[in-house]
Short mmCIF file of C-alpha atoms in Angstrom, two decimals:
data_model
loop_
_atom_site.label_atom_id
_atom_site.label_comp_id
_atom_site.label_asym_id
_atom_site.label_seq_id
_atom_site.Cartn_x
_atom_site.Cartn_y
_atom_site.Cartn_z
CA MET A 184 0.04 0.31 0.00
CA LEU A 185 0.82 3.49 -0.16
CA ARG A 186 3.75 5.21 2.26
CA LYS A 187 1.45 7.43 3.87
CA LYS A 188 -0.76 6.93 7.00
CA ILE A 189 -3.72 5.21 6.20
CA ALA A 190 -5.95 7.32 8.72
CA VAL A 191 -5.90 10.78 10.21
CA ALA A 192 -8.48 10.49 13.45
CA ALA A 193 -10.17 7.63 15.15
CA SER A 194 -13.96 8.07 15.28
CA VAL A 195 -16.22 6.05 18.10
CA ALA A 196 -18.31 3.03 17.01
CA THR A 197 -21.82 2.80 18.12
CA ALA A 198 -22.81 -0.27 20.13
CA ALA A 199 -25.27 -1.31 17.72
CA ALA A 200 -23.10 -1.57 15.22
CA LEU A 201 -21.69 -4.47 16.87
CA ALA A 202 -25.18 -6.38 16.27
CA MET A 203 -23.99 -6.93 12.58
CA SER A 204 -24.23 -10.04 10.49
CA GLY A 205 -21.47 -12.03 8.80
CA CYS A 206 -19.58 -15.13 9.24
CA GLY A 207 -17.17 -15.66 11.99
CA VAL A 208 -13.97 -17.62 11.76
CA GLY A 209 -12.83 -20.39 14.03
CA GLY A 210 -11.69 -20.51 17.59
CA SER A 211 -12.82 -19.18 20.71
CA THR A 212 -12.75 -16.03 22.72
CA SER A 213 -10.47 -15.62 25.32
CA SER A 214 -11.97 -14.05 28.40
CA ALA A 215 -9.20 -13.35 30.15
CA THR A 216 -9.69 -10.50 32.47
CA GLY A 217 -7.31 -8.18 33.35
CA LYS A 218 -4.70 -8.95 30.05
CA THR A 219 -3.64 -6.46 27.91
CA ILE A 220 -2.17 -6.97 24.28
CA THR A 221 0.16 -4.93 22.65
CA VAL A 222 -0.97 -3.60 18.96
CA LEU A 223 2.06 -2.82 16.59
CA VAL A 224 0.56 -0.28 14.12
CA GLU A 225 1.56 2.40 11.71
CA ALA A 226 0.67 5.57 12.46
CA GLY A 227 -2.45 6.36 11.82
CA GLY A 228 -3.74 2.57 11.50
CA HIS A 229 -4.54 3.04 15.18
CA ALA A 230 -8.12 5.21 14.07
CA GLU A 231 -9.33 2.13 11.89
CA LEU A 232 -8.65 -0.30 14.78
CA GLN A 233 -9.73 1.46 17.57
CA PRO A 234 -13.42 0.74 17.05
CA ILE A 235 -13.11 -2.92 17.00
CA ALA A 236 -10.58 -2.78 20.23
CA ASP A 237 -12.85 -0.98 22.27
CA GLU A 238 -15.53 -3.52 21.77
CA PHE A 239 -13.15 -6.39 21.86
CA THR A 240 -12.10 -5.10 25.66
CA LYS A 241 -15.75 -5.02 26.53
CA ALA A 242 -17.08 -8.29 24.82
CA THR A 243 -13.52 -10.26 26.71
CA GLY A 244 -11.82 -8.03 29.71
CA THR A 245 -8.74 -7.90 27.24
CA LYS A 246 -7.18 -4.79 26.81
CA VAL A 247 -5.85 -3.27 23.59
CA SER A 248 -2.57 -1.19 23.60
CA PHE A 249 -1.28 0.22 20.51
CA VAL A 250 2.00 1.12 19.78
CA GLU A 251 2.21 3.49 16.83
CA LEU A 252 5.10 4.37 14.24
CA PRO A 253 5.75 5.74 11.28
CA TYR A 254 5.86 3.77 8.01
CA ASP A 255 9.32 2.65 7.74
CA GLY A 256 10.10 3.07 11.77
CA LEU A 257 7.36 0.40 11.98
CA TYR A 258 9.20 -2.04 9.16
CA ASN A 259 12.66 -1.30 10.93
CA ARG A 260 10.86 -2.00 14.68
CA LEU A 261 9.74 -5.68 12.96
CA ASN A 262 12.60 -6.32 11.42
CA SER A 263 14.72 -5.67 14.52
CA GLU A 264 12.15 -7.88 16.84
CA PHE A 265 11.75 -10.45 14.67
CA THR A 266 15.56 -10.81 13.55
CA SER A 267 16.19 -10.88 17.57
CA GLY A 268 13.80 -13.65 18.41
CA SER A 269 12.72 -11.17 21.47
CA VAL A 270 9.14 -9.11 20.15
CA SER A 271 7.67 -6.50 22.07
CA PHE A 272 4.16 -6.96 20.68
CA ASP A 273 0.74 -9.34 20.41
CA VAL A 274 -0.13 -8.51 16.87
CA ALA A 275 1.39 -6.13 14.25
CA ALA A 276 -0.14 -4.53 11.29
CA LEU A 277 2.00 -5.85 8.20
CA ASP A 278 1.76 -3.84 5.31
CA ALA A 279 0.98 -6.68 2.08
CA VAL A 280 4.58 -6.25 0.87
CA TRP A 281 5.86 -7.33 3.81
CA LEU A 282 4.33 -10.48 4.01
CA PRO A 283 7.40 -12.31 2.40
CA ALA A 284 9.78 -10.71 4.52
CA PHE A 285 8.40 -11.74 7.61
CA LYS A 286 6.58 -15.21 6.64
CA ASP A 287 8.90 -17.23 9.35
CA ALA A 288 8.35 -14.82 12.19
CA VAL A 289 4.61 -15.02 12.12
CA ALA A 290 2.12 -17.53 13.06
CA PRO A 291 0.31 -19.40 10.65
CA LEU A 292 -3.18 -18.60 10.86
CA ASP A 293 -4.93 -21.51 8.69
CA SER A 294 -7.66 -22.12 11.45
CA LEU A 295 -9.02 -18.80 10.68
CA PHE A 296 -9.53 -19.15 6.67
CA THR A 297 -12.38 -21.13 6.49
CA ASP A 298 -14.59 -21.46 3.76
CA ASP A 299 -17.14 -19.06 4.81
CA VAL A 300 -13.91 -16.32 5.35
CA LYS A 301 -12.44 -16.55 2.00
CA LYS A 302 -16.15 -16.59 0.24
CA ASP A 303 -15.71 -12.53 2.01
CA LEU A 304 -12.71 -11.77 0.98
CA PHE A 305 -11.80 -10.71 -2.57
CA PRO A 306 -9.22 -13.14 -4.13
CA ALA A 307 -6.32 -10.95 -4.16
CA LEU A 308 -6.73 -10.73 -0.56
CA VAL A 309 -6.99 -14.36 -0.13
CA ASN A 310 -3.83 -15.33 -2.44
CA GLU A 311 -1.66 -12.46 -0.81
CA ALA A 312 -2.80 -13.89 2.75
CA ASN A 313 -1.15 -17.22 1.50
CA VAL A 314 3.04 -17.05 1.41
CA GLY A 315 4.48 -20.24 1.57
CA GLY A 316 1.68 -22.45 1.52
CA LYS A 317 0.40 -21.14 5.04
CA TYR A 318 -1.65 -18.11 5.65
CA ILE A 319 0.08 -15.79 7.64
CA GLY A 320 -2.02 -12.49 8.06
CA MET A 321 -5.62 -11.56 8.53
CA PRO A 322 -6.82 -8.89 6.18
CA VAL A 323 -8.22 -5.91 8.01
CA TRP A 324 -8.31 -3.10 5.68
CA THR A 325 -7.98 -2.82 1.92
CA ASN A 326 -7.95 -0.27 -0.76
CA SER A 327 -7.02 0.17 -4.40
CA GLU A 328 -6.91 2.92 -7.05
CA ILE A 329 -9.82 3.99 -8.71
CA LEU A 330 -10.85 6.79 -11.12
CA TYR A 331 -11.63 10.36 -9.52
CA TYR A 332 -13.11 12.75 -12.39
CA ARG A 333 -14.79 15.85 -11.59
CA LYS A 334 -18.35 15.91 -11.75
CA ASP A 335 -19.18 19.16 -12.61
CA LEU A 336 -16.94 19.47 -15.76
CA PHE A 337 -18.05 15.96 -17.14
CA ASN A 338 -21.82 17.44 -16.46
CA ASP A 339 -21.51 20.78 -17.87
CA PRO A 340 -23.61 21.04 -20.92
CA ALA A 341 -20.89 22.86 -23.11
CA ASN A 342 -18.44 20.32 -22.16
CA GLN A 343 -20.70 17.40 -23.84
CA THR A 344 -21.36 19.24 -27.05
CA ALA A 345 -18.18 20.21 -27.46
CA PHE A 346 -16.95 16.83 -26.44
CA LYS A 347 -19.07 15.08 -28.33
CA ALA A 348 -18.46 16.97 -31.73
CA LYS A 349 -14.59 16.29 -31.40
CA TYR A 350 -14.72 12.77 -30.46
CA GLY A 351 -17.76 11.54 -31.63
CA TYR A 352 -19.13 9.82 -28.51
CA ASP A 353 -21.23 11.05 -24.82
CA LEU A 354 -18.25 12.79 -22.63
CA LYS A 355 -18.69 10.63 -19.46
CA PRO A 356 -16.03 8.86 -17.26
CA PRO A 357 -13.87 7.11 -19.07
CA THR A 358 -13.94 3.34 -18.56
CA THR A 359 -10.80 2.64 -21.18
CA TRP A 360 -7.54 3.82 -22.22
CA GLN A 361 -8.44 5.15 -25.09
CA GLN A 362 -11.20 7.00 -23.33
CA TYR A 363 -8.78 8.02 -20.35
CA LEU A 364 -6.42 10.01 -23.04
CA ASP A 365 -9.23 11.66 -24.82
CA ALA A 366 -10.86 13.02 -21.92
CA ALA A 367 -7.50 14.18 -20.60
CA ALA A 368 -6.77 16.05 -23.80
CA PHE A 369 -10.22 17.82 -23.95
CA PHE A 370 -9.76 18.85 -20.42
CA THR A 371 -6.28 20.31 -20.80
CA LYS A 372 -6.85 24.26 -21.55
CA ASP A 373 -7.13 27.11 -19.63
CA GLY A 374 -4.86 26.47 -17.22
CA MET A 375 -5.98 23.04 -16.10
CA PHE A 376 -5.01 19.59 -16.78
CA GLY A 377 -6.61 16.36 -17.67
CA THR A 378 -4.82 14.38 -15.23
CA ASP A 379 -1.48 14.01 -13.97
CA VAL A 380 1.30 10.75 -14.00
CA LYS A 381 2.89 10.05 -10.45
CA GLY A 382 6.76 9.14 -11.59
CA ALA A 383 7.88 8.89 -8.03
CA VAL A 384 5.50 5.75 -7.29
CA GLU A 385 5.37 2.53 -8.95
CA THR A 386 2.05 1.33 -8.01
CA GLU A 387 -0.21 3.36 -10.81
CA TRP A 388 2.30 1.49 -13.65
CA LEU A 389 1.64 -1.71 -11.73
CA ALA A 390 -2.00 -1.04 -12.22
CA MET A 391 -1.75 -0.42 -15.64
CA LEU A 392 0.60 -3.76 -16.59
CA SER A 393 -1.88 -5.14 -15.08
CA GLN A 394 -4.69 -3.62 -17.04
CA THR A 395 -3.05 -5.34 -20.15
CA GLY A 396 -4.00 -8.95 -19.33
CA GLU A 397 -0.11 -9.68 -17.42
CA LYS A 398 -0.50 -12.37 -14.94
CA THR A 399 3.11 -11.78 -13.66
CA MET A 400 3.14 -8.54 -11.98
CA VAL A 401 7.10 -7.69 -12.55
CA VAL A 402 8.35 -11.08 -11.23
CA SER A 403 6.69 -14.55 -10.10
CA PRO A 404 7.17 -15.29 -6.24
CA ASP A 405 10.06 -17.79 -6.65
CA GLY A 406 11.94 -15.07 -9.11
CA SER A 407 11.96 -17.64 -12.03
CA SER A 408 9.94 -15.30 -14.56
CA VAL A 409 10.51 -11.78 -15.22
CA SER A 410 7.84 -10.07 -17.24
CA LEU A 411 9.77 -6.72 -17.39
CA GLY A 412 10.89 -5.97 -21.15
CA ASN A 413 7.86 -8.07 -22.88
CA ALA A 414 5.37 -6.62 -25.04
CA ASN A 415 2.66 -5.94 -21.86
CA SER A 416 4.91 -4.05 -20.02
CA LEU A 417 5.73 -2.06 -22.86
CA LYS A 418 2.06 -1.22 -23.08
CA ALA A 419 1.94 -0.10 -20.13
CA LEU A 420 4.94 1.79 -19.60
CA GLN A 421 3.77 3.76 -23.06
CA PHE A 422 0.65 4.56 -21.88
CA ASP A 423 1.83 5.87 -18.64
CA ASP A 424 3.93 8.07 -20.71
CA SER A 425 1.69 9.09 -22.95
CA LEU A 426 -0.26 10.96 -20.30
CA ALA A 427 2.39 13.03 -19.59
CA LYS A 428 1.46 15.72 -22.13
CA TYR A 429 -1.65 15.96 -20.45
CA ALA A 430 -0.24 16.77 -16.59
CA PRO A 431 1.25 19.24 -14.93
CA PRO A 432 4.64 19.73 -15.80
CA GLY A 433 7.34 17.69 -13.52
CA GLY A 434 5.57 14.63 -13.35
CA ALA A 435 8.72 12.67 -12.35
CA GLN A 436 8.31 13.68 -8.79
CA VAL A 437 4.73 13.56 -8.00
CA ASP A 438 4.24 11.35 -5.85
CA TRP A 439 0.54 10.40 -4.16
CA ALA A 440 0.45 13.34 -1.78
CA ALA A 441 1.57 15.62 -4.72
CA ALA A 442 -1.01 14.16 -7.04
CA GLN A 443 -4.06 14.76 -4.01
CA ASN A 444 -3.55 18.22 -4.02
CA LEU A 445 -3.54 18.70 -7.49
CA PHE A 446 -6.81 17.15 -7.56
CA ASN A 447 -8.28 18.30 -4.64
CA GLN A 448 -7.03 22.38 -5.64
CA GLY A 449 -8.86 22.02 -8.58
CA LYS A 450 -5.66 21.60 -11.18
CA THR A 451 -6.54 18.44 -12.74
CA ALA A 452 -9.69 17.15 -13.91
CA MET A 453 -9.18 13.40 -13.49
CA SER A 454 -6.81 10.97 -11.40
CA LEU A 455 -6.58 7.60 -10.60
CA PHE A 456 -6.40 7.60 -6.81
CA TRP A 457 -6.35 5.45 -3.42
CA ALA A 458 -9.85 4.85 -3.18
CA HIS A 459 -9.98 5.77 0.68
CA GLU A 460 -8.94 9.28 -0.14
CA TYR A 461 -12.58 10.27 -1.31
CA ARG A 462 -13.64 10.41 2.41
CA SER A 463 -10.56 13.11 2.86
CA ILE A 464 -10.90 15.84 0.93
CA PRO A 465 -10.92 19.28 2.58
CA LYS A 466 -14.00 20.63 3.12
CA ASP A 467 -12.75 23.78 1.97
CA ALA A 468 -11.08 22.50 -1.24
CA PRO A 469 -12.33 24.11 -4.42
CA VAL A 470 -13.44 20.72 -5.78
CA ASN A 471 -15.75 19.49 -2.26
CA GLY A 472 -18.69 18.34 -3.36
CA LYS A 473 -18.02 18.20 -7.17
CA VAL A 474 -16.54 14.86 -6.98
CA GLY A 475 -17.07 11.64 -8.41
CA VAL A 476 -15.87 8.35 -8.63
CA ALA A 477 -15.82 5.37 -10.85
CA GLU A 478 -14.03 2.24 -11.06
CA MET A 479 -10.70 1.79 -12.11
CA ILE A 480 -9.88 2.55 -16.29
CA ALA A 481 -9.53 -0.83 -18.14
CA GLY A 482 -6.93 -1.82 -20.51
CA PRO A 483 -6.71 -4.34 -23.11
CA GLY A 484 -6.73 -6.98 -20.48
CA GLY A 485 -9.99 -5.35 -18.70
CA VAL A 486 -10.28 -3.53 -15.29
CA ALA A 487 -7.41 -3.49 -12.91
CA GLY A 488 -6.04 -2.17 -9.48
CA VAL A 489 -3.70 -3.09 -7.21
CA PRO A 490 -4.88 -4.19 -4.04
CA GLY A 491 -3.49 -1.69 -0.98
CA ALA A 492 -3.90 -4.50 1.80
CA TRP A 493 -2.90 -4.85 5.57
CA TYR A 494 -2.70 -8.10 7.38
CA LEU A 495 -3.09 -8.80 11.11
CA SER A 496 -0.23 -10.90 12.10
CA VAL A 497 0.63 -12.86 15.12
CA PRO A 498 4.32 -13.31 15.92
CA LYS A 499 6.07 -16.54 16.74
CA ALA A 500 7.76 -15.46 19.63
CA GLY A 501 4.80 -13.70 21.40
CA GLN A 502 3.82 -14.36 24.77
CA GLN A 503 -0.16 -14.02 24.43
CA GLN A 504 -0.98 -16.62 21.56
CA GLN A 505 -4.72 -17.32 22.38
CA ALA A 506 -5.51 -13.68 23.20
CA ALA A 507 -3.33 -12.31 19.62
CA ASN A 508 -5.55 -15.19 18.00
CA ASP A 509 -8.60 -13.77 19.73
CA PHE A 510 -8.07 -10.42 18.64
CA LEU A 511 -7.48 -11.64 15.13
CA LYS A 512 -10.64 -13.52 14.89
CA PHE A 513 -12.79 -10.91 16.59
CA ALA A 514 -11.45 -8.14 14.19
CA TYR A 515 -12.78 -10.36 11.26
CA ASP A 516 -16.00 -10.76 13.11
CA HIS A 517 -16.48 -7.19 13.54
CA ASN A 518 -14.36 -5.54 10.53
CA GLU A 519 -17.34 -3.73 9.50
CA LEU A 520 -16.99 -1.28 12.77
CA SER A 521 -13.83 0.47 10.89
CA ALA A 522 -16.70 1.34 8.34
CA GLN A 523 -17.35 4.19 10.28
CA THR A 524 -14.23 5.77 10.70
CA THR A 525 -12.55 8.77 9.15
CA LEU A 526 -11.23 6.70 6.34
CA GLY A 527 -13.83 3.81 6.60
CA LEU A 528 -11.34 1.09 5.42
CA VAL A 529 -12.50 -2.42 5.63
CA ALA A 530 -11.56 -5.52 4.18
CA ARG A 531 -14.16 -7.92 3.89
CA LYS A 532 -16.36 -7.79 0.80
CA SER A 533 -20.17 -7.71 3.12
CA ALA A 534 -18.82 -4.76 5.11
CA LEU A 535 -18.19 -2.54 1.83
CA ALA A 536 -21.33 -3.92 0.55
CA LYS A 537 -23.45 -2.96 3.45
CA TYR A 538 -22.55 0.54 2.89
CA GLU A 539 -22.13 1.28 -0.70
CA ASN A 540 -25.18 2.61 -1.53
CA GLN A 541 -24.90 5.39 1.65
CA ALA A 542 -24.46 8.56 1.16
CA GLY A 543 -20.40 9.65 1.94
CA TYR A 544 -19.37 6.15 0.77
CA GLU A 545 -19.48 6.51 -3.08
CA ASN A 546 -16.13 5.41 -3.06
CA TYR A 547 -17.26 1.61 -1.88
CA LYS A 548 -18.84 0.48 -4.97
CA PRO A 549 -16.07 1.45 -7.49
CA LEU A 550 -13.35 0.10 -4.61
CA ILE A 551 -15.84 -3.61 -4.84
CA ASP A 552 -15.49 -3.47 -8.87
CA THR A 553 -12.03 -2.91 -9.35
CA LEU A 554 -11.01 -5.52 -6.52
CA ASN A 555 -13.63 -8.21 -7.79
CA ALA A 556 -11.84 -7.53 -11.17
CA SER A 557 -10.46 -10.69 -13.01
CA ALA A 558 -7.28 -9.04 -14.10
CA THR A 559 -6.83 -7.36 -10.48
CA ILE A 560 -3.55 -9.36 -8.92
CA PRO A 561 -1.80 -8.60 -5.58
CA ARG A 562 1.85 -7.46 -5.81
CA PRO A 563 4.48 -10.98 -5.97
CA ALA A 564 5.48 -12.59 -2.70
CA THR A 565 9.07 -11.93 -2.67
CA PRO A 566 11.00 -10.68 -0.16
CA LYS A 567 12.81 -8.21 -2.44
CA TRP A 568 9.78 -6.22 -3.71
CA GLN A 569 10.68 -3.03 -1.85
CA GLN A 570 14.14 -3.28 -3.08
CA ILE A 571 13.08 -3.68 -6.89
CA VAL A 572 10.55 -0.93 -6.08
CA ASP A 573 13.02 1.58 -5.08
CA LYS A 574 16.20 0.47 -7.57
CA VAL A 575 14.07 -0.55 -10.32
CA LEU A 576 10.63 0.77 -10.85
CA VAL A 577 10.61 4.18 -9.50
CA PRO A 578 13.92 4.97 -11.05
CA MET A 579 12.81 3.55 -14.43
CA ILE A 580 9.36 4.93 -14.83
CA GLN A 581 10.99 8.17 -13.75
CA LYS A 582 13.06 8.22 -16.66
CA SER A 583 10.54 6.56 -19.35
CA LEU A 584 9.15 10.28 -18.71
CA GLN A 585 11.78 12.07 -19.97
CA PRO A 586 11.95 13.48 -23.38
CA GLY A 587 13.26 10.64 -26.04
CA ALA A 588 13.47 8.42 -23.45
CA ASP A 589 13.67 4.74 -25.16
CA ASP A 590 11.01 2.78 -22.94
CA GLN A 591 12.10 -0.94 -24.44
CA ALA A 592 15.74 -0.39 -23.74
CA LEU A 593 14.74 1.10 -20.20
CA LEU A 594 12.03 -1.80 -19.29
CA ASN A 595 14.99 -4.50 -20.79
CA ALA A 596 17.84 -2.74 -18.48
CA ALA A 597 15.19 -3.24 -15.90
CA LYS A 598 14.81 -6.70 -16.32
CA GLU A 599 18.26 -7.44 -16.03
CA GLN A 600 18.57 -5.55 -12.53
CA VAL A 601 15.48 -7.53 -10.95
CA GLN A 602 16.90 -10.61 -12.19
CA SER A 603 20.41 -9.98 -10.60
CA LEU A 604 18.18 -8.72 -7.04
CA VAL A 605 15.96 -12.12 -6.89
CA LYS A 606 18.69 -14.81 -8.21
#
C-alpha cells in the first residue's frame, strides 16, 4: 500500500454496530479479564482499529494497547525484533509487501481461513495472505486506485457538446485507456490539466501492467520469471508516458501527496487515486462536492487495480498467542466497525456491500468492482519487493518520462536488475 498514514483521526463506533450480520472465523474468544495485548501499527492505523479494540475489550475484558510508528519506523522495528527473536508486541499490522519478508517470524493462521471467510474476502487478498503454503495474515483493510473525476466538468452541457463534436461519442467518466486519454486531452486547457502522472511511485504503473492482462506482476514469487521487457510491460509504460502531455510538468517527481493536492486544488480534471481518500477531501477544497468516483479504467486486459491491503499477524515469539488470535478473530468478525472511521477502511466484501449505497460511501462500489475484477492481482510474494520498487521500478518510470526516452531499453535494463536482485 502507499507509504503514508492510512488514517488521520479516530471515530467512536456505536454499540449498535456490533450487532451485525456475517460469518465468523474458527476458534474461541478469550475471557482473560485484566490482560492487555499490544498491537504494533503504522501511525494512523490506530484510528481504523480503535472501534474494534473498544468492543473487544467490552466483550473479553482484554485491553488493547497500541504502539504507533511511521511506515519506515514500523518496518525497522519489526525487522529488528523478529531478527532478535524477542518481541514486545502480540499483534502487528503488516503491509502486504512485508508478508514474504516476515513469513518465518509469524504464526500460521490457517484455522481462521475457513471457506466462509475466504468467500467474504477478495480473491487477491486470499492469495496474498498465503505465503509459502500457509496463511500468515488476516486482512484488516484493503484499498485500490479508482477513478476520480470532476462531476461539474463532465456534466457541463457546453463540455458535453464540444466533446461529442470532437471525439464522436458522449462525454462520460472514462472506462478505457483511449477514453481516459481523450478526456485528459479535452480538459487540458485554460490553465487546467486533464490528469496527472506519478513518476515517484510505482503502483499506478503496476495497475496499468495488470490492465494489459499480464499475469506476472514484474516477477514471479520464486524469481524464475520476470515480465519486464515483454509486450505487456511496454504497453503499460507507453500508456503511462502518454499521459504526461496532459499532466502538470515535473511528473517524474509527483508522488501521491502531490497528485492529491493537484486534484483537490482544482488543477486536474481526473486522477487515478486510492479509494479511501475520497472521504478526506477537505471541506474548503475548491473541488469539494464536485467529485465523482468510478471503477478503475480498463486496458486491453480489462479493469485492474493493485490491492493495497494490510494484514494482522501474530509473532511466533509472542507471549499471548491465544489472546492475540482471539483479537484477529474478533477483528475479522467485526471488520464492519472500521467503516465508521474517518477513512472507512475495511477488508470484507460484506462490510463494503452494507455501506455502498449510503451517502458518504460513494467510493465503496468502485472499490468493490475494481477489486473483484479478474485482472486485479496482488504484488508478488518476494522478500525483495521493496528493493525492486526503490532500485528498479521507480527509477525506470521516472526515466521513461524524460523526452526521447527509449521505453524498451529501460524495461530491458530493469529486467536485468530484477533478475540480479532475486537470483
